[in-house]
XYZ file of C-alpha atoms in Angstrom:
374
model
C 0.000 0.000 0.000
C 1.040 3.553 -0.955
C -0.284 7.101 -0.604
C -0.267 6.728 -5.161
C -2.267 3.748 -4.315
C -4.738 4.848 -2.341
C -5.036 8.075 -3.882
C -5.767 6.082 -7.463
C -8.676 4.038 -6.018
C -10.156 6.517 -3.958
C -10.198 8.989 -7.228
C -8.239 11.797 -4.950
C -5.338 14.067 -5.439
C -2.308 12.250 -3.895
C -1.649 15.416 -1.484
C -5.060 14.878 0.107
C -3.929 11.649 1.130
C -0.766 12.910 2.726
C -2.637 16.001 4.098
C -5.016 13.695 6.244
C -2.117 10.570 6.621
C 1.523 11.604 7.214
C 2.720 8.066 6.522
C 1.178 4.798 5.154
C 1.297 2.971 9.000
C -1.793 5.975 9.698
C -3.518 5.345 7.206
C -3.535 1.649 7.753
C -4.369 1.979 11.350
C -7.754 4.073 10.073
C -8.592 1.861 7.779
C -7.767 -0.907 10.021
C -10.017 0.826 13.023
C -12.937 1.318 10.889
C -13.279 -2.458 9.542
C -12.393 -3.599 13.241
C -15.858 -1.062 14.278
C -17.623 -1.979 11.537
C -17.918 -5.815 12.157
C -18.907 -5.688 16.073
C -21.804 -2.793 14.665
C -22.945 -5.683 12.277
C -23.171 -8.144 15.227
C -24.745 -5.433 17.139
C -27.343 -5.065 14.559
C -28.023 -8.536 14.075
C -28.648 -8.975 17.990
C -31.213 -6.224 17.768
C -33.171 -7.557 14.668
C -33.088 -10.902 16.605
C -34.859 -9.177 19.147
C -37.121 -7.145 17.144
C -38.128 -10.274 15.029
C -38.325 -13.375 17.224
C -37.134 -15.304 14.816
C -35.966 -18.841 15.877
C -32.450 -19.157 14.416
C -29.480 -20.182 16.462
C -25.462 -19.508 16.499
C -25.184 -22.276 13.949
C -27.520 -20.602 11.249
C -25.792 -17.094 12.175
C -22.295 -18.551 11.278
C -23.805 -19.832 8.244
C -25.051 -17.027 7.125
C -21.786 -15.025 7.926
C -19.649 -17.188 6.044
C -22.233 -17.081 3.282
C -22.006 -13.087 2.951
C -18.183 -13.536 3.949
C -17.882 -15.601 0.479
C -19.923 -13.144 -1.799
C -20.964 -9.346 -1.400
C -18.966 -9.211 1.907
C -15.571 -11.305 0.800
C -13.191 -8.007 0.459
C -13.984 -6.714 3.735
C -13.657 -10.337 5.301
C -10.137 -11.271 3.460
C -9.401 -7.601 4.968
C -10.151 -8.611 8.158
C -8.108 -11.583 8.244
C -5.390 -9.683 6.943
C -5.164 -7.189 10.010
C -5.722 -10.017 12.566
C -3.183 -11.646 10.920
C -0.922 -8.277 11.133
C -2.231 -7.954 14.659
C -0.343 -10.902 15.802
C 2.827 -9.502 14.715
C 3.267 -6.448 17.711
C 2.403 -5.556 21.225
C 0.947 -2.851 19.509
C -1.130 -5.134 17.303
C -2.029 -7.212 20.481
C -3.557 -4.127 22.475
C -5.507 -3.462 19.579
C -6.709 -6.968 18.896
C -7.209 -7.533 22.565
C -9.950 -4.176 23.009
C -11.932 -5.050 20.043
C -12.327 -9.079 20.405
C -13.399 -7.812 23.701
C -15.938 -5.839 21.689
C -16.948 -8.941 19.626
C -17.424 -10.860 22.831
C -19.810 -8.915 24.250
C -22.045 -8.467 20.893
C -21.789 -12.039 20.627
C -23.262 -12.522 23.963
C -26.140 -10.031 23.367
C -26.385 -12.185 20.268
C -26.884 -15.521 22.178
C -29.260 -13.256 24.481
C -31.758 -12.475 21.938
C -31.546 -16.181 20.748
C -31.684 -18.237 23.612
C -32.297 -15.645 26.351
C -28.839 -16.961 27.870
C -25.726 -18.743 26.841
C -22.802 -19.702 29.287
C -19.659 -17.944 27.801
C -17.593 -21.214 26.619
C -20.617 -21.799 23.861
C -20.112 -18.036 22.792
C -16.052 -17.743 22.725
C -16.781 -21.497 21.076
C -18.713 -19.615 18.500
C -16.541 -16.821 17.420
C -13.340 -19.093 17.426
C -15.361 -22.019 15.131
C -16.430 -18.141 12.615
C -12.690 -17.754 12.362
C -11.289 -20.683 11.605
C -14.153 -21.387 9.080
C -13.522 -17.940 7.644
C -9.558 -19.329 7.793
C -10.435 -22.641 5.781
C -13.428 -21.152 3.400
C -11.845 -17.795 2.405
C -8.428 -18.970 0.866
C -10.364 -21.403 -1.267
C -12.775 -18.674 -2.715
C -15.993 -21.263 -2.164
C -19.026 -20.778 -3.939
C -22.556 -20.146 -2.239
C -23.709 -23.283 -3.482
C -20.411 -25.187 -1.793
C -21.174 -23.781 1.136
C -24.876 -25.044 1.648
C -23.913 -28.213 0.232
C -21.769 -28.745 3.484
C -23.702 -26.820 5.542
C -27.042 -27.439 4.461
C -27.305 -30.605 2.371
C -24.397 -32.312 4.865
C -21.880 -33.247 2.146
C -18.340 -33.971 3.253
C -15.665 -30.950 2.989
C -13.623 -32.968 1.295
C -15.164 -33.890 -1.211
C -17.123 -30.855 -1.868
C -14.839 -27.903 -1.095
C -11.813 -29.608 -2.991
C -10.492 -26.844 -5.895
C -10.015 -27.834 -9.127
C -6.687 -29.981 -10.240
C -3.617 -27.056 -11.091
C -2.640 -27.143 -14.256
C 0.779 -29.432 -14.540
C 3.889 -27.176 -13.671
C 6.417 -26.801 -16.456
C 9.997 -28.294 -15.643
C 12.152 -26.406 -13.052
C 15.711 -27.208 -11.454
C 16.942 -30.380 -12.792
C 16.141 -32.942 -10.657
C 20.329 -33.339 -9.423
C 21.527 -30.752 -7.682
C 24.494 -30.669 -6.081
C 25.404 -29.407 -2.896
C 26.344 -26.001 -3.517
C 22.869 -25.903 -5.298
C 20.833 -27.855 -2.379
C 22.415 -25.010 0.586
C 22.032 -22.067 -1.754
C 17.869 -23.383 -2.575
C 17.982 -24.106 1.171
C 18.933 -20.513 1.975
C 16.316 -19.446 -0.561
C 13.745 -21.046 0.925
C 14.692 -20.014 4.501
C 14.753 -16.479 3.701
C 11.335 -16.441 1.989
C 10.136 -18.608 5.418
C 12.137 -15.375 6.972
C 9.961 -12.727 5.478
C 6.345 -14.753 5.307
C 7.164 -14.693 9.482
C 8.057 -10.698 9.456
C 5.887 -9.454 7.101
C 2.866 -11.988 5.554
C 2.629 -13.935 2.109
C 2.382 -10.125 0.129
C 5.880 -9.585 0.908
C 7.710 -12.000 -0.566
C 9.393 -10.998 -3.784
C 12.601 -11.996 -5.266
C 14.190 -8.656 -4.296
C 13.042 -9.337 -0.695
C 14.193 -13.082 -0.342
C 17.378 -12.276 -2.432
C 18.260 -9.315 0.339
C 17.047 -11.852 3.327
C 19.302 -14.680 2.163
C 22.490 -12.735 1.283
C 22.117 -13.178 -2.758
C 21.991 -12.001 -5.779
C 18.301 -11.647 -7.423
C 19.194 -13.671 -9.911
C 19.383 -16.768 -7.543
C 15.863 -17.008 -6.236
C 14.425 -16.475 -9.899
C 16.547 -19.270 -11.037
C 16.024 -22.052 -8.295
C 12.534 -21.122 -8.008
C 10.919 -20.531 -11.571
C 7.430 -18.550 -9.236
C 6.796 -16.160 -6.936
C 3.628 -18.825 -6.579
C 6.402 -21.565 -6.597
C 8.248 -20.546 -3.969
C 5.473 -19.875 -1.860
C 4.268 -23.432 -2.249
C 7.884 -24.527 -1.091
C 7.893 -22.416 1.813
C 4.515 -23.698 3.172
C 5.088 -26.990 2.814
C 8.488 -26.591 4.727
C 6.577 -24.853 7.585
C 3.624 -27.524 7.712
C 6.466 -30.223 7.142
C 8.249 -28.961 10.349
C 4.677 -28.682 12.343
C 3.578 -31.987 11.741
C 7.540 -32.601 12.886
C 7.202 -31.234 15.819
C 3.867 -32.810 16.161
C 5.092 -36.513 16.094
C 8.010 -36.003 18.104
C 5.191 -34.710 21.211
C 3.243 -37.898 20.169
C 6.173 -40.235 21.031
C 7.199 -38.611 23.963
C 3.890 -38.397 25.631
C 2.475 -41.038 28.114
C -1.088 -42.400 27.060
C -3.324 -43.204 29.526
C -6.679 -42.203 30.630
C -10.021 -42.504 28.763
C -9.706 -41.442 25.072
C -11.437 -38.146 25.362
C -9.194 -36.690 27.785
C -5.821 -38.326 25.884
C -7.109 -36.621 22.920
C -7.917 -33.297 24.813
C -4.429 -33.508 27.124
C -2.691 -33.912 23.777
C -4.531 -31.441 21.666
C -4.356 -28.286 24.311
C -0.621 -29.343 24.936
C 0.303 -28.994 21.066
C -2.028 -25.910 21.064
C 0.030 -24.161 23.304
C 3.136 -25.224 22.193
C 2.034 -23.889 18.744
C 1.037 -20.147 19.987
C 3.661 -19.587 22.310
C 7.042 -21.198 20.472
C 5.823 -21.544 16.932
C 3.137 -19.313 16.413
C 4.452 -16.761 13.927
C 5.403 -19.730 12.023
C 1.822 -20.549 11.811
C 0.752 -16.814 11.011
C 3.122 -17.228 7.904
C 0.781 -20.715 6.903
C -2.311 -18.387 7.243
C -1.011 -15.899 5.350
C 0.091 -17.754 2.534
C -3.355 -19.187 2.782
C -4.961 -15.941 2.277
C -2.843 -15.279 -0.628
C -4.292 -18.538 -2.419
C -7.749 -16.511 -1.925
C -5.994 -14.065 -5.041
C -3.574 -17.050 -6.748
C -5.133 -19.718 -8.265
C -1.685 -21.524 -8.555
C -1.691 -21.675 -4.733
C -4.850 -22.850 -3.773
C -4.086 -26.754 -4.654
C -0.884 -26.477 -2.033
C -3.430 -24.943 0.618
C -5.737 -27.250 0.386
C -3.601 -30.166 0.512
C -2.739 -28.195 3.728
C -6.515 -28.653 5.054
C -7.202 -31.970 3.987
C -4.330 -33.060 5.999
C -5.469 -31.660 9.307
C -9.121 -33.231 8.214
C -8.040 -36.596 7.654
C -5.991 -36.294 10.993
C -8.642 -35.085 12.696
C -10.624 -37.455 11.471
C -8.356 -40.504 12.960
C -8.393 -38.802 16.336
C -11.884 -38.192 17.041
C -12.682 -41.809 15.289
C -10.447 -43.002 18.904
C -12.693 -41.370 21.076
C -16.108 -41.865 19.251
C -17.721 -45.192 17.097
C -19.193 -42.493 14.888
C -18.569 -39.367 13.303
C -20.346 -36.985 11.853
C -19.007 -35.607 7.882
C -18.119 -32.786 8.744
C -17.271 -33.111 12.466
C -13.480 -33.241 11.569
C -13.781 -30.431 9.541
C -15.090 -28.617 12.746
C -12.467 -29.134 14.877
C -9.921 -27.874 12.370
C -11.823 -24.548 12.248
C -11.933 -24.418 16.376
C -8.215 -25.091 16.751
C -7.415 -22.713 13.634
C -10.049 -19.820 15.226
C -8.786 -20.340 18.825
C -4.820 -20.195 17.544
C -5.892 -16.829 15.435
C -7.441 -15.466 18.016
C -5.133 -16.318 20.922
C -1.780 -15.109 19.203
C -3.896 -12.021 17.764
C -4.088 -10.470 21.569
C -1.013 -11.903 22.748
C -0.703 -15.506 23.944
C -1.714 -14.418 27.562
C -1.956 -16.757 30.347
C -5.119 -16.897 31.257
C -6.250 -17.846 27.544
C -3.714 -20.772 27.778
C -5.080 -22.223 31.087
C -8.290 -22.545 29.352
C -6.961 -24.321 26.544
C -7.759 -27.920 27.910
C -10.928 -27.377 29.490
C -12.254 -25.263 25.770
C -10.923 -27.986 23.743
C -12.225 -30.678 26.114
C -15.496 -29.539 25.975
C -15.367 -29.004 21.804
C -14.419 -32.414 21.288
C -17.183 -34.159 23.994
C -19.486 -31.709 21.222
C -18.697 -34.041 18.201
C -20.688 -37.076 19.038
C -22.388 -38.990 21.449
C -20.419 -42.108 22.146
C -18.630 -43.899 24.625
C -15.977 -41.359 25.534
């Protein structure tokens, strides 16, 4: 973003926008500010309709429908809004402001739940914002359709199946297949310094300029071992999810089992959970962002959702040890709580008191899925 920018698609002389924004941080904050206030008004407005109307809806039908505007008239201002959360997560100054208006969104979401069910304990509404965000996380990069939406939603298809993107077209050669080891460090370098940036700065940063300065080469080099912008994105996220799921089997091994399944599954989930937001988490900021980017890159949105799927399936295989039955889109579901809950939680901070309620929250969301033996 740039005061030329701005000034082009606001249809402004560029000195107005230096006249009311000294530098391009204010006029982010503004704009920033102003989306932030416009989305608790919305929820404010939809808990006073509900209470003008009657109407018998519940959370579930209000995230629906959120995720249904979020995917057509609405979907700039939502990718917008992930985009500062996102940038939120990045500063103490970012945290402060996170922190005041989720506080906002909490309390319109409980005069929400008031106006539905006359009262709602405040794990079901902190359940429901957090499952809204990581749905808007999952739905968002892959630029769904209405019609893919109530097909999961409404209809009960599986995710998988129905939210999949089209194949990518086949990619044309690259680096020959041998490299040798001057090749292999310099691609390695490469790729760290474009991991480097995604961290710093989000997916819209990386450029060859950028990872060439970050890795100490010439801009030549990442053009050469990486024949994409797209490319080299793709490489980067897979090396950050490859490195997750790393650190994710390592805690598996190490851990004692025992106990009924439901609480081995919540001891284990809450303890990668904070792990993940308090050592890893702007590594996991960086998967989100390049996510988002997919939402503008077709080329991209394959990689991400091979990404999604992943976490489904694995899902999937942990709930299917606590309950005989599943629901299609149950696994689905708890990928958009953890995802909403990690967003959220490394938006305003990582504080304490949101951590100790990690294994009691993610307790109770997976005693939710179904009714079994747990």
């Amino acid at each position: 973003m740039t005061h030329r920018l701005v000034a082009a698609a606001a249809g402004v002389p560029l000195a107005a926008t230096t006249y009311h924004y000294a530098t391009k941080r204010d006029m982010i904050a503004d704009a920033s500010q102003r989306l932030l206030d416009g989305f608790v008004r919305s929820f404010e407005r939809a808990a006073q309709r509900q209470r003008e109307s009657g109407r018998a809806v519940d959370l579930g039908g209000f995230v629906t429908n959120l995720l249904a505007n979020a995917a057509g008239r609405n979907r700039t201002a939502a990718l917008a809004w992930c985009e500062i959360i996102l940038e939120a997560a990045r500063s103490s100054e970012g945290h402060a402001i996170a922190g005041a208006w989720f506080g906002r969104l909490i309390e319109a979401w409980r005069d929400l739940a008031r106006a539905i069910y006359g009262e709602l304990d405040e794990d079901a509404v902190i359940s429901g914002i957090d499952t809204a965000i990581g749905l808007l996380f999952i739905t968002l990069p892959l630029k769904l359709s209405a019609d893919q939406l109530a097909a999961v939603f409404s209809a009960g298809a599986d995710p998988v199946t129905q939210w999949a993107p089209a194949a990518a077209a086949p990619e044309e050669p690259g680096v020959p297949a041998r490299r040798t080891p001057k090749a292999r460090e310099t691609r390695a370098r490469i790729l760290q310094g474009a991991i480097d940036i995604l961290i710093a700065q989000g997916a819209g940063a990386v450029t060859y300029k950028a990872v060439a300065a970050e890795s100490g080469l010439t801009i030549a080099a990442p053009a050469y071992h990486f024949g994409s912008i797209d490319a080299l994105l793709k490489a980067a996220e897979a090396e950050l999810f490859a490195r997750s799921k790393d650190r994710y089997r390592d805690m598996v091994a190490s851990t004692a089992v025992a106990g009924r399944p439901l609480d081995i599954l919540a001891d284990l989930t809450a303890t990668v959970f904070v792990r993940e937001v308090t050592q890893h988490g702007r590594a996991a900021i960086a998967i989100y962002s390049i996510g988002l980017e997919s939402s503008r890159r077709l080329d991209l949105r394959p990689a991400v959702w091979e990404v999604i799927t992943d976490q489904a399936v694995a899902w999937q295989r942990r709930l299917e040890t606590v309950f005989p039955a599943i629901g299609s889109f149950d696994a689905m579901r708890m990928q958009a709580v953890f995802i909403g809950k990690q967003v959220r939680v490394l938006a305003t901070g990582s504080r304490l008191d949101q951590l100790a309620l990690a294994r009691s929250a993610f307790r109770s969301e997976i005693a939710a899925t179904g009714q079994g033996d747990a």
